[in-house]
Amino acid sequence: MFPDFNRWSLPLLILVLQGLLFAILLLSKYKRKGNISDLFLGLILLLTCYSQTCYTVGFMGWYNEFRTTKINYFLLETTFALGPLIFFYVKSITTSKFKFSKKDWWHFAPAFAFIIYRLSIYTYDALQPGFDTVQNGILKLSLDEPIVLTAIGYISPPYMLLYLAFTFQLFYNYRKKIMQFFSNTYKLELNWILSFLVLFSLAFLYSTIQSVVGRYIDLGYDDRWWLNLFVAIITLYVGIKGYFTDTTKLKKLSFSFSPNRDAIPQNTEANEQKTISQADVDTVKALMEIDKAYLNPELNLSDLAEQAHMSRAQLSEIVNSGFHKNFNDFVNGYRVEAFKSMLKENKHEQLSLLGIAQECGFNSKATFNRVFKKLTNYSPTEYLKSSLN
């Protein structure tokens, strides 16, 4: 009897319904605030929940109760839309003033083509005699399942892999760019987005392995249940994190730079570029060593350029070519040295290590520990112990 709430169907049903709830909340949030990243994530959740429909209703006894159901015609291949949506979701967050252009619709051409194809074969089969008495019509059985779906089984994994590769590249390019503009990057590192990408990659890997194994071993509904449970859990986690993470604040923080252009001037900005002189290097060095500009925890490239009476492009060139560092390492190098000096003055007897780090310009424990380890090969605690010995 449908609906049959059992140990297989109930967990999927609960998770899918919660995922749908967050999809609706994200789409409502987009309607209220107009942040396009909420739209992309809402659509991602809708697609992932939609892809679980077949198994959820299957475990609830739908196919046994309704043997002439036509649901198979409307279980679409979501990979063709999911890959581009993940890419544009990350791009909308990591790119200042992102706008979805007309040419971007071409990324979804395969998805629209598949929808039109499925509607076409459904229309044809529905016009054939006896269609009401069967689950799948002529074209569904002779064309779609043996040929088209088999071909898609080979096409969709590399298709999704390609988009995931582009998305990871986009994300890590963003990470590299913020290192050229900000001294404290913790709020801009978007660790949540990295978790999001890793989880979807794991789900993709799981699905691919299951598909390959399924070609040699007959996997039943129960065997495929675990993948659907994993995807449903990921969907709910992504929905919760995505809804409660205010990406508009992150965009406001990053509006002072454009992550799709280099920090070092090129082409149109070439007229601003000057040959680096020792005087330029000395000016920047004085700001750091005498004025101690690094003590400002929110110091960024624009701020320091203004203090040096230079353009942002000129300062970036000086830091990169004159000091052979990116802006982040350049500023944090001074902070680490200031931290070491305060340890020599026994400041750790009055303040915690984190308190000292904050006095030196760091604004987060995670950033401080990572930077200190990177520049000294010691953790702050290890360094303190070694200096005391």
C-alpha positions as a printed Julia matrix, in Angstrom:
389×3 Matrix{Float64}:
  0.0    0.0     0.0
  1.14   3.52   -0.79
  2.42   5.35    1.19
  4.46   2.78    3.07
  6.52   4.48    5.77
  9.34   2.07    6.56
 13.0    2.16    7.58
 13.98   2.73    3.96
 11.46   5.36    2.89
 11.04   7.39    6.07
 14.65   8.73    6.41
 14.7    9.73    2.73
 11.27  11.34    2.95
 12.17  13.41    6.03
 15.49  14.56    4.58
 14.06  15.34    1.13
 11.18  17.36    2.62
 13.6   19.34    4.79
 15.82  19.93    1.78
 12.81  21.2    -0.17
 11.94  23.5     2.72
 15.38  25.13    2.59
 15.17  25.35   -1.19
 11.92  27.32   -0.82
 13.47  29.49    1.91
 16.47  30.3    -0.3
 14.27  31.15   -3.28
 12.15  33.37   -1.03
 15.31  35.01    0.27
 16.39  35.68   -3.31
 13.02  37.27   -4.05
 13.35  39.54   -1.0
 17.02  40.53   -1.26
 17.88  39.87   -4.92
 21.13  38.03   -4.14
 21.57  35.74   -7.15
 23.73  33.26   -5.2
 20.61  32.4    -3.15
 18.79  31.65   -6.41
 21.54  29.32   -7.64
 21.74  27.45   -4.33
 17.96  27.18   -4.11
 17.88  25.62   -7.57
 20.71  23.24   -6.63
 18.69  22.04   -3.65
 15.57  21.66   -5.77
 17.43  19.52   -8.3
 19.1   17.3    -5.7
 15.77  16.78   -3.9
 14.05  16.13   -7.22
 16.65  13.5    -8.11
 15.77  11.65   -4.89
 12.07  11.46   -5.83
 12.34   8.18   -7.72
 13.85   6.29   -4.81
 11.81   7.98   -2.1
  8.44   7.17   -3.68
  9.79   3.78   -4.78
 10.54   2.76   -1.2
  7.1    4.06   -0.24
  5.49   1.54   -2.64
  4.53   3.9    -5.48
  5.55   1.55   -8.28
  3.76  -1.42   -6.73
  0.57   0.55   -6.17
  0.54   2.48   -9.44
  1.84   0.05  -12.03
  0.92   2.31  -14.96
  2.58   5.41  -13.51
  4.34   7.62  -16.05
  6.82   9.05  -13.54
  9.8    7.6   -15.42
  9.26  10.13  -18.21
  9.76  13.0   -15.79
 12.78  11.73  -13.88
 15.23  13.95  -15.73
 19.03  13.78  -15.9
 19.96  16.52  -13.41
 23.72  16.45  -14.07
 23.37  18.72  -17.11
 21.89  21.46  -14.94
 23.55  20.69  -11.6
 27.13  21.08  -12.88
 26.58  24.6   -14.31
 24.53  25.65  -11.26
 27.35  24.7    -8.88
 29.82  26.59  -11.08
 27.68  29.75  -11.2
 26.89  29.55   -7.48
 30.58  29.69   -6.6
 31.25  32.28   -9.29
 28.45  34.53   -8.0
 30.06  34.54   -4.55
 33.71  34.86   -5.56
 33.23  37.5    -8.27
 32.47  41.09   -7.33
 29.37  42.53   -9.01
 28.65  39.23  -10.75
 25.9   39.33  -13.37
 24.36  36.38  -15.18
 24.56  37.27  -18.88
 22.64  35.97  -21.88
 25.59  33.9   -23.1
 25.67  32.09  -19.76
 22.39  30.39  -20.69
 24.37  28.22  -23.13
 25.73  26.3   -20.17
 22.23  24.96  -19.63
 21.57  24.06  -23.29
 22.09  20.29  -22.7
 19.61  20.37  -19.8
 16.95  22.14  -21.87
 17.61  19.81  -24.81
 17.06  16.78  -22.58
 13.79  18.2   -21.23
 12.52  18.86  -24.75
 13.56  15.34  -25.79
 11.73  13.72  -22.86
  8.58  15.75  -23.47
  8.72  14.75  -27.14
  8.91  11.01  -26.5
  6.21  11.29  -23.83
  3.94  13.09  -26.29
  4.58  10.46  -28.97
  4.05   7.52  -26.61
  0.91   9.08  -25.14
 -0.65   9.12  -28.61
 -0.09   5.4   -29.12
 -2.86   2.85  -28.44
 -2.75   1.16  -25.04
 -0.53   3.76  -23.41
 -2.89   4.01  -20.41
 -2.34   0.35  -19.55
  1.48   0.37  -19.41
  4.15   2.12  -17.4
  6.5    2.88  -20.31
  5.56   3.45  -23.94
  7.22   2.44  -27.21
  9.94   5.08  -27.42
 10.7    4.89  -23.72
 11.42   1.16  -24.04
 13.03   1.06  -27.48
 14.93   4.36  -27.57
 15.24   6.05  -24.19
 16.23   3.24  -21.83
 18.49   1.08  -24.04
 20.17   3.85  -26.05
 19.8    7.39  -24.66
 20.11   6.59  -20.96
 23.04   4.27  -21.65
 24.8    7.03  -23.59
 24.08   9.54  -20.83
 25.59   7.11  -18.34
 28.9    7.55  -20.16
 28.53  11.29  -20.85
 27.34  12.64  -17.49
 30.37  11.64  -15.31
 32.98  13.49  -17.43
 30.49  16.34  -17.88
 30.12  16.79  -14.11
 33.85  16.24  -13.56
 34.61  19.05  -16.02
 32.36  21.51  -14.2
 33.7   20.5   -10.8
 37.25  21.03  -12.1
 36.34  24.49  -13.42
 34.67  25.34  -10.13
 37.62  24.25   -7.99
 39.92  26.25  -10.27
 37.68  29.3    -9.89
 37.67  28.9    -6.11
 41.44  28.51   -5.74
 42.1   31.42   -8.12
 39.88  33.49   -5.83
 41.91  32.33   -2.82
 45.13  33.38   -4.56
 43.72  36.79   -5.51
 42.61  37.74   -2.0
 46.15  37.05   -0.81
 47.23  39.91   -3.08
 44.8   42.39   -1.54
 44.13  41.57    2.12
 46.34  41.05    5.16
 43.7   39.13    7.14
 41.73  36.84    4.87
 39.82  34.68    7.37
 36.42  36.25    6.63
 37.02  35.98    2.89
 38.45  32.47    2.65
 34.99  30.93    2.14
 35.77  27.66    3.91
 32.06  26.88    3.73
 32.24  26.91   -0.07
 35.19  24.51    0.03
 33.16  22.13    2.24
 30.26  22.46   -0.2
 32.48  21.53   -3.17
 34.15  18.63   -1.36
 30.8   17.13   -0.32
 29.36  17.34   -3.83
 32.58  15.85   -5.21
 32.31  12.94   -2.77
 28.7   12.38   -3.81
 29.74  12.48   -7.46
 32.55   9.96   -6.79
 30.16   7.68   -4.9
 27.62   7.87   -7.72
 30.24   7.15  -10.39
 31.6    4.12   -8.53
 28.08   2.81   -8.01
 27.3    3.23  -11.72
 30.45   1.37  -12.74
 29.79  -1.45  -10.28
 26.17  -1.58  -11.43
 27.29  -2.51  -14.94
 28.77  -5.76  -13.66
 26.66  -6.49  -10.58
 22.9   -6.22  -10.34
 22.36  -3.56   -7.68
 18.88  -3.53   -6.22
 16.91  -0.72   -4.63
 18.31  -1.53   -1.2
 21.9   -1.33   -2.48
 21.3    2.08   -4.05
 19.57   3.41   -0.96
 22.85   4.39    0.72
 23.84   6.81   -2.03
 20.45   8.48   -1.88
 20.69   8.77    1.9
 24.17  10.32    1.58
 23.0   12.83   -1.03
 19.9   13.69    1.03
 22.07  14.39    4.11
 24.42  16.56    2.03
 21.43  18.43    0.6
 20.1   19.23    4.07
 23.53  20.32    5.34
 24.09  22.54    2.3
 20.62  24.02    2.7
 21.17  24.9     6.36
 24.66  26.34    5.85
 23.73  28.16    2.66
 20.61  29.75    4.11
 22.26  31.0     7.3
 25.47  32.23    5.61
 25.09  35.85    4.56
 27.1   35.98    1.33
 26.15  39.64    0.78
 28.44  40.63    3.67
 31.27  38.69    2.11
 30.7   40.51   -1.18
 30.8   43.89    0.56
 34.14  42.96    2.11
 35.56  42.0    -1.28
 34.18  44.95   -3.27
 37.46  46.8    -2.86
 39.03  44.45   -5.37
 38.03  42.56   -8.48
 38.94  38.85   -8.28
 38.9   38.45  -12.05
 41.78  40.82  -12.7
 45.41  40.71  -11.65
 46.8   42.88   -8.9
 49.81  43.74  -11.0
 48.91  46.32  -13.67
 48.63  45.21  -17.27
 47.59  46.71  -20.6
 45.12  49.52  -19.8
 46.78  50.25  -16.46
 50.29  50.13  -17.89
 50.51  53.93  -17.9
 50.23  53.86  -14.11
 53.12  51.45  -13.69
 56.45  52.97  -12.76
 59.89  51.47  -12.62
 60.44  50.36   -9.07
 62.96  52.59   -7.33
 64.72  52.16   -4.01
 62.84  55.22   -2.81
 59.51  53.48   -3.44
 60.67  50.41   -1.55
 61.95  52.56    1.33
 58.62  54.42    1.52
 56.7   51.18    1.91
 59.25  49.8     4.36
 58.98  52.95    6.5
 55.2   52.62    6.67
 55.6   49.11    8.03
 58.64  49.53   10.29
 58.17  53.09   11.58
 54.44  53.77   11.29
 53.63  50.09   12.0
 50.76  50.03    9.53
 50.53  46.26   10.0
 48.95  46.77   13.44
 45.69  47.64   11.69
 43.92  44.24   11.56
 41.82  45.33    8.57
 44.78  46.62    6.55
 44.39  45.96    2.83
 46.2   46.93   -0.34
 44.03  50.02   -0.94
 44.59  51.32    2.6
 48.36  50.97    2.42
 48.46  52.46   -1.1
 46.61  55.52    0.17
 49.07  55.92    3.05
 52.0   55.6     0.63
 50.41  58.08   -1.82
 50.56  55.48   -4.58
 48.05  53.78   -6.8
 46.99  50.31   -5.77
 48.67  48.9    -8.88
 51.98  50.61   -8.07
 52.01  49.33   -4.5
 51.18  45.82   -5.65
 54.11  45.92   -8.07
 56.45  47.08   -5.3
 55.34  44.38   -2.87
 55.47  41.61   -5.48
 58.69  42.6    -7.25
 60.49  44.65   -4.61
 59.88  42.35   -1.64
 59.17  39.16   -3.65
 56.02  38.4    -1.65
 52.3   38.66   -2.04
 50.57  41.32    0.05
 49.3   38.86    2.66
 52.72  37.33    3.35
 54.34  40.76    3.27
 52.12  42.24    6.01
 51.88  39.1     8.12
 55.66  38.74    8.07
 55.86  41.96   10.07
 53.13  40.76   12.42
 54.98  37.51   13.1
 58.21  39.39   13.81
 56.32  41.72   16.17
 54.9   38.65   17.92
 58.4   37.21   18.36
 59.63  40.52   19.79
 56.81  40.6    22.32
 57.69  37.06   23.42
 61.28  38.2    24.01
 59.84  40.97   26.19
 57.98  38.27   28.19
 54.57  39.61   27.18
 53.27  36.03   27.37
 53.41  36.37   31.16
 50.73  39.05   30.93
 48.71  38.03   27.85
 47.69  34.81   26.17
 49.36  33.95   22.88
 46.15  34.91   21.06
 46.06  38.19   22.95
 49.62  38.96   21.85
 48.75  38.01   18.26
 45.83  40.44   18.32
 48.13  43.15   19.63
 50.29  42.5    16.56
 47.44  42.88   14.03
 46.0   39.37   13.67
 42.22  39.17   13.99
 41.59  35.44   14.14
 43.19  32.49   15.88
 42.95  30.28   12.78
 44.75  32.83   10.57
 47.42  33.48   13.19
 48.22  29.79   13.72
 48.33  29.06    9.99
 50.48  32.08    9.11
 52.88  31.53   12.0
 53.36  27.87   11.05
 53.88  28.83    7.41
 56.53  31.46    8.14
 58.41  29.76   11.0
 57.68  26.02   10.6
 56.59  26.05   14.26
 53.25  26.45   15.93
 53.12  29.47   18.3
 53.2   27.15   21.33
 56.16  25.19   19.94
 58.02  28.4    19.21
 57.42  29.69   22.75
 58.75  26.46   24.25
 61.84  26.51   22.02
 62.55  30.16   22.87
 62.24  29.47   26.6
 64.71  26.61   26.29
